[in-house]
PDB file of C-alpha atoms in Angstrom:
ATOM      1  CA  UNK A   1       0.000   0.000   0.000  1.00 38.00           C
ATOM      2  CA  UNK A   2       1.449   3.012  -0.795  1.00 37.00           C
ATOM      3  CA  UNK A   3       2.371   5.633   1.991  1.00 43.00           C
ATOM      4  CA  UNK A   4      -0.276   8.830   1.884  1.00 42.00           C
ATOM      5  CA  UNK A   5       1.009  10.413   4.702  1.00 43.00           C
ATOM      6  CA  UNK A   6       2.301  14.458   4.108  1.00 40.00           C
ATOM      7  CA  UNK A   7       5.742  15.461   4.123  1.00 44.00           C
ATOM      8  CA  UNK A   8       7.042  16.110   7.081  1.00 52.00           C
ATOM      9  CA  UNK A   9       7.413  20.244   7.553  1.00 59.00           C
ATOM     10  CA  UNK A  10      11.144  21.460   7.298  1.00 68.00           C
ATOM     11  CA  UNK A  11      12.785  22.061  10.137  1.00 81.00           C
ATOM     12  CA  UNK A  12      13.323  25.678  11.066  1.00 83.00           C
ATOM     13  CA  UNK A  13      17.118  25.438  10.842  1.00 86.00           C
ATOM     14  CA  UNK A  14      16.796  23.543   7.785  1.00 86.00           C
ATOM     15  CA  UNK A  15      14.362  26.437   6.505  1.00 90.00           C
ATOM     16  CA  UNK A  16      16.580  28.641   7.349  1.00 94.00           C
ATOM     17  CA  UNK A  17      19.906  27.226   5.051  1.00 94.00           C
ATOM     18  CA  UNK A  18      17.773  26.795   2.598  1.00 94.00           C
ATOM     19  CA  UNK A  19      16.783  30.432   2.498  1.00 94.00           C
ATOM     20  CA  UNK A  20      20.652  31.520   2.829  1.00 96.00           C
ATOM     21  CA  UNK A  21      21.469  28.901   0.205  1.00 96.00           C
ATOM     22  CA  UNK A  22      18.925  30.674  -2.430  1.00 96.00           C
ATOM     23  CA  UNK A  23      20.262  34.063  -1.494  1.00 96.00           C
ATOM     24  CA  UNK A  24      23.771  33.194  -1.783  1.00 97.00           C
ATOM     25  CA  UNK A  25      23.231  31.588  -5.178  1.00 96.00           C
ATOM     26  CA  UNK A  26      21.231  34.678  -6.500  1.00 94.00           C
ATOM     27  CA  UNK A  27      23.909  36.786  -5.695  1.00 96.00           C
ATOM     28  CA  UNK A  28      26.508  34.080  -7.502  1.00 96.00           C
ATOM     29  CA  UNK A  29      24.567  34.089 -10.406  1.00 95.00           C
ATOM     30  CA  UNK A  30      24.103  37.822 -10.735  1.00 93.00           C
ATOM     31  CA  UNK A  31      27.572  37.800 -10.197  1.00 94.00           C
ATOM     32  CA  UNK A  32      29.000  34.780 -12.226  1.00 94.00           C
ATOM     33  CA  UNK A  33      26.317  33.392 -14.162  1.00 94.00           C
ATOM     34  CA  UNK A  34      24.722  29.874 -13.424  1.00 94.00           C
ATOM     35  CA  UNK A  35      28.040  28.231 -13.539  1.00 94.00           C
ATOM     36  CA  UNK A  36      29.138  29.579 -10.734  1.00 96.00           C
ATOM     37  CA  UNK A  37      30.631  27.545  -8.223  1.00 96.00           C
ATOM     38  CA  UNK A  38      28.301  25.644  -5.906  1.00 96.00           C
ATOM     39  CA  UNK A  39      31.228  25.308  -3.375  1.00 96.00           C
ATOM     40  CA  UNK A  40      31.510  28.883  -3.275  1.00 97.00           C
ATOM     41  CA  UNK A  41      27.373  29.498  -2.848  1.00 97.00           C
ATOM     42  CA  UNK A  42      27.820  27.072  -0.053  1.00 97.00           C
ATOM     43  CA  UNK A  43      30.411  28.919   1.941  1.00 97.00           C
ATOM     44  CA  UNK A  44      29.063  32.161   1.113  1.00 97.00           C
ATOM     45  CA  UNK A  45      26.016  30.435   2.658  1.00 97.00           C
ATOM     46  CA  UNK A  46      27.626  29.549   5.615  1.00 96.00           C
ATOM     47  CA  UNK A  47      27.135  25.615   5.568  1.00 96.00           C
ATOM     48  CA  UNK A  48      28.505  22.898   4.061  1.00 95.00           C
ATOM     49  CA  UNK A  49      28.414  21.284   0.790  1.00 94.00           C
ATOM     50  CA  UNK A  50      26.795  18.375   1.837  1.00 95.00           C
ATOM     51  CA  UNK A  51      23.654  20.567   3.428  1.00 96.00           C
ATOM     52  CA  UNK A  52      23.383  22.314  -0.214  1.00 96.00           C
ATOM     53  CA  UNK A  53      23.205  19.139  -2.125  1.00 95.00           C
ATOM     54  CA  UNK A  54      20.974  17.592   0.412  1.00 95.00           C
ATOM     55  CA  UNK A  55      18.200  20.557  -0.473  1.00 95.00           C
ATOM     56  CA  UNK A  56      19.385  20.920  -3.941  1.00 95.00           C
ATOM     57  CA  UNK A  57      20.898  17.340  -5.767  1.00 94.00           C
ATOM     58  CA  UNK A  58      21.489  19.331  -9.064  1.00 91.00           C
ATOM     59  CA  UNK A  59      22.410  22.446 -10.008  1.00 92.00           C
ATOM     60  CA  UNK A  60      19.370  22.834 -12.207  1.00 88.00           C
ATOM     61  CA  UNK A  61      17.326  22.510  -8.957  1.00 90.00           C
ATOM     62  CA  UNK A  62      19.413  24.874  -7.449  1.00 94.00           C
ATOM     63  CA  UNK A  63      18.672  27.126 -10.526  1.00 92.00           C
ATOM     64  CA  UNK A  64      14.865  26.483 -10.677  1.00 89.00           C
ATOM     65  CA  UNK A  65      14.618  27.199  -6.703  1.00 92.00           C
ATOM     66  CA  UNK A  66      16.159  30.610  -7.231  1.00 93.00           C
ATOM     67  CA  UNK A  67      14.035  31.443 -10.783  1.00 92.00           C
ATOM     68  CA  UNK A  68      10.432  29.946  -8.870  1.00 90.00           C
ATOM     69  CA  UNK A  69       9.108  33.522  -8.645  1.00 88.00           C
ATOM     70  CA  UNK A  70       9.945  34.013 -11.846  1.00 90.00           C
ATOM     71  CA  UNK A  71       8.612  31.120 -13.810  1.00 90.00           C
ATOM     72  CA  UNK A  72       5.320  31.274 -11.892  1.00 91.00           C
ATOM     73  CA  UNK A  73       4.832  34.694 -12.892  1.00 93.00           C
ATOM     74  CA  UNK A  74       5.689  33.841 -16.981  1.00 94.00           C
ATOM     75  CA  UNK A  75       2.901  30.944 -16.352  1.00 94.00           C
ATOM     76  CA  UNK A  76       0.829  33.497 -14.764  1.00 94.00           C
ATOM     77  CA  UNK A  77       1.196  35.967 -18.018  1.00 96.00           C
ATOM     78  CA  UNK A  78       0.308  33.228 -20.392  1.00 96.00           C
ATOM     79  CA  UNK A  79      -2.821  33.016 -19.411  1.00 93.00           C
ATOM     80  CA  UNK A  80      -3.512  36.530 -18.943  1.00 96.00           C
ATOM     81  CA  UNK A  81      -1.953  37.257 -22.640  1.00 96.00           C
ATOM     82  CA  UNK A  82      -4.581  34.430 -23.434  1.00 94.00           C
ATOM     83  CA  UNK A  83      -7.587  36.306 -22.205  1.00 94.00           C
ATOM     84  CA  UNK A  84      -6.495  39.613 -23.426  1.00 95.00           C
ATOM     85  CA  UNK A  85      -4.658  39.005 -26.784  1.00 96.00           C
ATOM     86  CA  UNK A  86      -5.620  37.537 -30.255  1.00 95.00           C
ATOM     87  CA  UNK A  87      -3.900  34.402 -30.091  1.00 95.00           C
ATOM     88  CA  UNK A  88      -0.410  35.173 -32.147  1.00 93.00           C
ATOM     89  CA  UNK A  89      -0.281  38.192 -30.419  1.00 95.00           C
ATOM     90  CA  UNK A  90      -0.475  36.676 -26.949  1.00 96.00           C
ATOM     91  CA  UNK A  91       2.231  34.270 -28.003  1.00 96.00           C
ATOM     92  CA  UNK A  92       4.904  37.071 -29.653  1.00 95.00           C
ATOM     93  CA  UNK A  93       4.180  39.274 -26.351  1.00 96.00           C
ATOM     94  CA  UNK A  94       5.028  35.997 -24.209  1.00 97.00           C
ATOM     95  CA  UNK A  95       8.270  35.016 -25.875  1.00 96.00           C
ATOM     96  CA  UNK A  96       9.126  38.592 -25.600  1.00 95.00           C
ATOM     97  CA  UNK A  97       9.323  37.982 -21.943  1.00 95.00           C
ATOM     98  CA  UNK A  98      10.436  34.314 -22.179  1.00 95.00           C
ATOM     99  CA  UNK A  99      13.550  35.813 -23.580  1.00 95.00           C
ATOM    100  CA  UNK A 100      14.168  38.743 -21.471  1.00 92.00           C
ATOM    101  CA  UNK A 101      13.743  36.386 -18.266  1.00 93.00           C
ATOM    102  CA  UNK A 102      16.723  34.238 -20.345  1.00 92.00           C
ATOM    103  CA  UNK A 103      18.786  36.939 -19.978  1.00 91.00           C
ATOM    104  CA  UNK A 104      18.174  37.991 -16.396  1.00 89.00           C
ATOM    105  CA  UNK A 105      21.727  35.609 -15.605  1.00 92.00           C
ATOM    106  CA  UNK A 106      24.654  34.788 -17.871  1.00 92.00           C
ATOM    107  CA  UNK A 107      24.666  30.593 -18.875  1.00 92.00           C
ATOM    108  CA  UNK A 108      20.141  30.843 -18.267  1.00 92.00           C
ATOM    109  CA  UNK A 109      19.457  30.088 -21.754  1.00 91.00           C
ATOM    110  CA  UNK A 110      21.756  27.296 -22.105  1.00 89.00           C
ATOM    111  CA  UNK A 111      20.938  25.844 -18.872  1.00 85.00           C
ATOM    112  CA  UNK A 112      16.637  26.038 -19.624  1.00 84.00           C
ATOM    113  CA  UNK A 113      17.574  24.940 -23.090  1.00 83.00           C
ATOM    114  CA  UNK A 114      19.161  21.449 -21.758  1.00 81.00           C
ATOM    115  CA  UNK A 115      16.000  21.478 -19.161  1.00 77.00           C
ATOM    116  CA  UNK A 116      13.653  21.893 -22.252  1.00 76.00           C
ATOM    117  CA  UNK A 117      15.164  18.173 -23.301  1.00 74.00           C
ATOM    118  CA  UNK A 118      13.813  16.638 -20.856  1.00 69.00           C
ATOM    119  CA  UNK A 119      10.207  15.697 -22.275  1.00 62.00           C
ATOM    120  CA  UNK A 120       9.447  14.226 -18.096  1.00 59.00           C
ATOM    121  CA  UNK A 121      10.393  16.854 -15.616  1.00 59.00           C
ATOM    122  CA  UNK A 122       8.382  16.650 -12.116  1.00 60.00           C
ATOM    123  CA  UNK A 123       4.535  18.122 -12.365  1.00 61.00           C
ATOM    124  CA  UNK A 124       5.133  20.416  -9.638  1.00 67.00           C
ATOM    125  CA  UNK A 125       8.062  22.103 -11.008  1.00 76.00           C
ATOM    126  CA  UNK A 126       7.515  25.947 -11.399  1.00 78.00           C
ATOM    127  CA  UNK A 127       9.387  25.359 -14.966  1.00 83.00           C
ATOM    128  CA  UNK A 128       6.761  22.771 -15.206  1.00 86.00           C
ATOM    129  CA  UNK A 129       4.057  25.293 -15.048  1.00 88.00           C
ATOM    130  CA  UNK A 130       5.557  27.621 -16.935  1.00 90.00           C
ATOM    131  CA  UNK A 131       6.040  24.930 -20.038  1.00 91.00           C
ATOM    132  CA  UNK A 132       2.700  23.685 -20.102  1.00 92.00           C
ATOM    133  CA  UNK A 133       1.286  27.458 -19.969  1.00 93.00           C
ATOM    134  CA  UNK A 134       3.855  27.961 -23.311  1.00 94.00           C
ATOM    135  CA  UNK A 135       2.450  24.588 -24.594  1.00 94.00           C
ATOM    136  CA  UNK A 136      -0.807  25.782 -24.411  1.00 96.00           C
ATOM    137  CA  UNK A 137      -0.061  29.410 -25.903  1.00 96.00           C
ATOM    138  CA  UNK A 138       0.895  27.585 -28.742  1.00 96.00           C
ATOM    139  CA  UNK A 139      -1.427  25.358 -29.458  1.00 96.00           C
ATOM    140  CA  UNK A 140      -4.271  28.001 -29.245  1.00 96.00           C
ATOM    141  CA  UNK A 141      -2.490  30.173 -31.757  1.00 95.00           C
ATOM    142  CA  UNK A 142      -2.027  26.382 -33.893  1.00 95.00           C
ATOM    143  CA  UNK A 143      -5.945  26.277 -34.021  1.00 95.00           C
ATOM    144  CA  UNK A 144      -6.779  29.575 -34.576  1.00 94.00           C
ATOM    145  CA  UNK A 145      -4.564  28.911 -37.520  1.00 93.00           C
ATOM    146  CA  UNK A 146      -2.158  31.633 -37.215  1.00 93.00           C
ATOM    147  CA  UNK A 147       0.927  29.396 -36.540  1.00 94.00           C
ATOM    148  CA  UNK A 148       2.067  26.772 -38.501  1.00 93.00           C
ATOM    149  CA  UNK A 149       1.050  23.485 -37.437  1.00 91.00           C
ATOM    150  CA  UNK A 150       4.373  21.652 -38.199  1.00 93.00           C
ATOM    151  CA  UNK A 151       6.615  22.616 -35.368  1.00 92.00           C
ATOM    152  CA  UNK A 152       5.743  22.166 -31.769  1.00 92.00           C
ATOM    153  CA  UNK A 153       6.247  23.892 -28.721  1.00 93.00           C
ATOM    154  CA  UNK A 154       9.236  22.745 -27.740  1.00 91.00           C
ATOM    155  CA  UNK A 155      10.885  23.615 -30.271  1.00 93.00           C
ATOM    156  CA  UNK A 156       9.758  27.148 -30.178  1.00 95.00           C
ATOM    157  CA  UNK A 157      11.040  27.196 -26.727  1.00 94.00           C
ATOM    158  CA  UNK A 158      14.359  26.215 -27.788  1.00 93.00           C
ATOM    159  CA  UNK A 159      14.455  29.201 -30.945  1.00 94.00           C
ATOM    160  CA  UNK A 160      13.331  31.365 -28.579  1.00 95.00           C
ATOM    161  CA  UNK A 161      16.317  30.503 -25.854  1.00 93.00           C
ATOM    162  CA  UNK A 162      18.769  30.910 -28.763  1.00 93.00           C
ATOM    163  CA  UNK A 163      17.895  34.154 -29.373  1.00 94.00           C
ATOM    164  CA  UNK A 164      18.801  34.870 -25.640  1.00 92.00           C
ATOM    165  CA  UNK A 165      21.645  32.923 -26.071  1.00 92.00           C
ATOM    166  CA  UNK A 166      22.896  34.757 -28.874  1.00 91.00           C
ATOM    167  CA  UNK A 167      22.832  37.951 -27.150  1.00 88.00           C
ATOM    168  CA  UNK A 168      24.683  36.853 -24.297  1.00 88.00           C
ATOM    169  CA  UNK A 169      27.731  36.766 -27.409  1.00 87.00           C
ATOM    170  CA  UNK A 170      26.546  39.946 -27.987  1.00 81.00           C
ATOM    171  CA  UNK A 171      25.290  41.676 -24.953  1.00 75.00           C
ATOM    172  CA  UNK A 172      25.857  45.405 -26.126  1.00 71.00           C
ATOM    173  CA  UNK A 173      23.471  44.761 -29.305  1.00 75.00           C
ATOM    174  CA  UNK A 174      20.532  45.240 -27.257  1.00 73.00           C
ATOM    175  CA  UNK A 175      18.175  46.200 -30.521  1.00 76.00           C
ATOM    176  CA  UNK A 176      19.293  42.770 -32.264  1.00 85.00           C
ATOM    177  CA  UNK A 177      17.087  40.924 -29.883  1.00 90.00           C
ATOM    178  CA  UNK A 178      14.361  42.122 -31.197  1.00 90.00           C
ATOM    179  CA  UNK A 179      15.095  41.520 -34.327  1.00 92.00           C
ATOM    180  CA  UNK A 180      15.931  37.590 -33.769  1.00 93.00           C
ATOM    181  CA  UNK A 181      12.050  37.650 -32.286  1.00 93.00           C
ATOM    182  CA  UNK A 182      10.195  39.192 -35.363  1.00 93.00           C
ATOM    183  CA  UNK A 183      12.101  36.947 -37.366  1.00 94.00           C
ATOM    184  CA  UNK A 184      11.312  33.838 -35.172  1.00 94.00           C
ATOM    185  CA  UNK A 185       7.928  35.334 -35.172  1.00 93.00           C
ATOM    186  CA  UNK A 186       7.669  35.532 -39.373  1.00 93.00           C
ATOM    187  CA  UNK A 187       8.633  32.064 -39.403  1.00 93.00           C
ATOM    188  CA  UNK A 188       6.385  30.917 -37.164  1.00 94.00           C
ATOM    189  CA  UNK A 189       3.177  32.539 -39.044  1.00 92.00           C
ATOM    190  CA  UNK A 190       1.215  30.792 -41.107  1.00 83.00           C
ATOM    191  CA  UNK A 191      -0.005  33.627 -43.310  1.00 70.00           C
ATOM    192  CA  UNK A 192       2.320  36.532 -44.029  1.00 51.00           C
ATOM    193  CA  UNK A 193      -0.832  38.725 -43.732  1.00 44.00           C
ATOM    194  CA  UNK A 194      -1.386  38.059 -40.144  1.00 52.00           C
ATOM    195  CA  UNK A 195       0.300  41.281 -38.159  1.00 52.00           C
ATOM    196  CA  UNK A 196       3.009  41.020 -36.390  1.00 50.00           C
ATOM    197  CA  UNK A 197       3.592  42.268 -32.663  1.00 51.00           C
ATOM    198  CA  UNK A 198       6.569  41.256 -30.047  1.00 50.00           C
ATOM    199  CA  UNK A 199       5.731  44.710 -27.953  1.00 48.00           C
TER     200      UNK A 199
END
């Protein structure tokens, strides 16, 4: 039978160097990007490496924990484009922000693009969320019949992390990332008619 009880609460000291864990690696990645050490977030933390893998196994988790406000509030936009937005609209406006969020740390858009691979992540993951509310930007835009129906979400994501990726090579050439969007965009439209908008 399986075991339905809830998970035990966190202790308070564990709550605690978990919250000194996130802040130290927020600071590392504004600092360093998302390769920064994790033996240096740990000591800046104050607590061994041992405690930080024990809340964190991966660094992606570590990443995801520190981005969770972040990619609840792109799921949260998706479906407010949704409501508001003709569909293609709603979708350009979203991987607007998709890419900006790419670029908030240096090494983001190759580390969500390797995350993006895997087609089974856990169904409580805030990048989870945020993936399914993408998903399901797309596929309204699909059956409205403004965006082609031969290339899926995923690989939209992907395009659209490239774009942040390329800028990271380029950082000063702010305006080109725009650019790399309307053209993403004009691929991804099934009728040349249909008006474009990434604003």
């Amino acid at each position: 039978m399986s075991d339905t009880r809830a998970p035990r609460a966190m202790r308070a000291d564990a709550q605690r160097n978990r919250a000194r864990l996130l802040a130290a690696a927020s600071a590392a990645f504004a600092r360093a990007g998302v390769d920064a050490s994790l033996d240096d977030i740990a000591r800046d933390a104050d607590v061994g490496s041992g405690t930080l893998y024990r809340h964190f196994p991966t660094r992606e988790a570590l990443v995801e924990a520190v981005l969770d406000n972040r990619y609840q509030a792109l799921a949260a936009e998706a479906a407010e484009l949704q409501a508001k937005r003709p569909p293609h609209e709603a979708l350009a406006v979203w991987l607007k922000l998709f890419v900006n969020h790419l670029m908030t740390y240096r090494g983001l858009a190759a580390s969500v693009t390797t995350a993006l691979h895997n087609e089974t992540p856990p169904s409580d993951s805030p990048c989870q969320a945020m993936r399914a509310a993408a998903y399901e930007l797309v596929a309204t835009a699909q059956r409205d019949g403004a965006v082609r129906d031969d290339i899926d979400a995923s690989t939209i994501l992907r395009l659209a992390a490239g774009v942040a990726w390329a800028h990271e090579q380029s950082p000063a050439d702010r305006a080109g990332v725009g650019q790399m969007l309307a053209v993403l965009m004009d691929g991804l439209l099934r009728d040349s008619r249909v008006p474009r908008a990434v604003s």
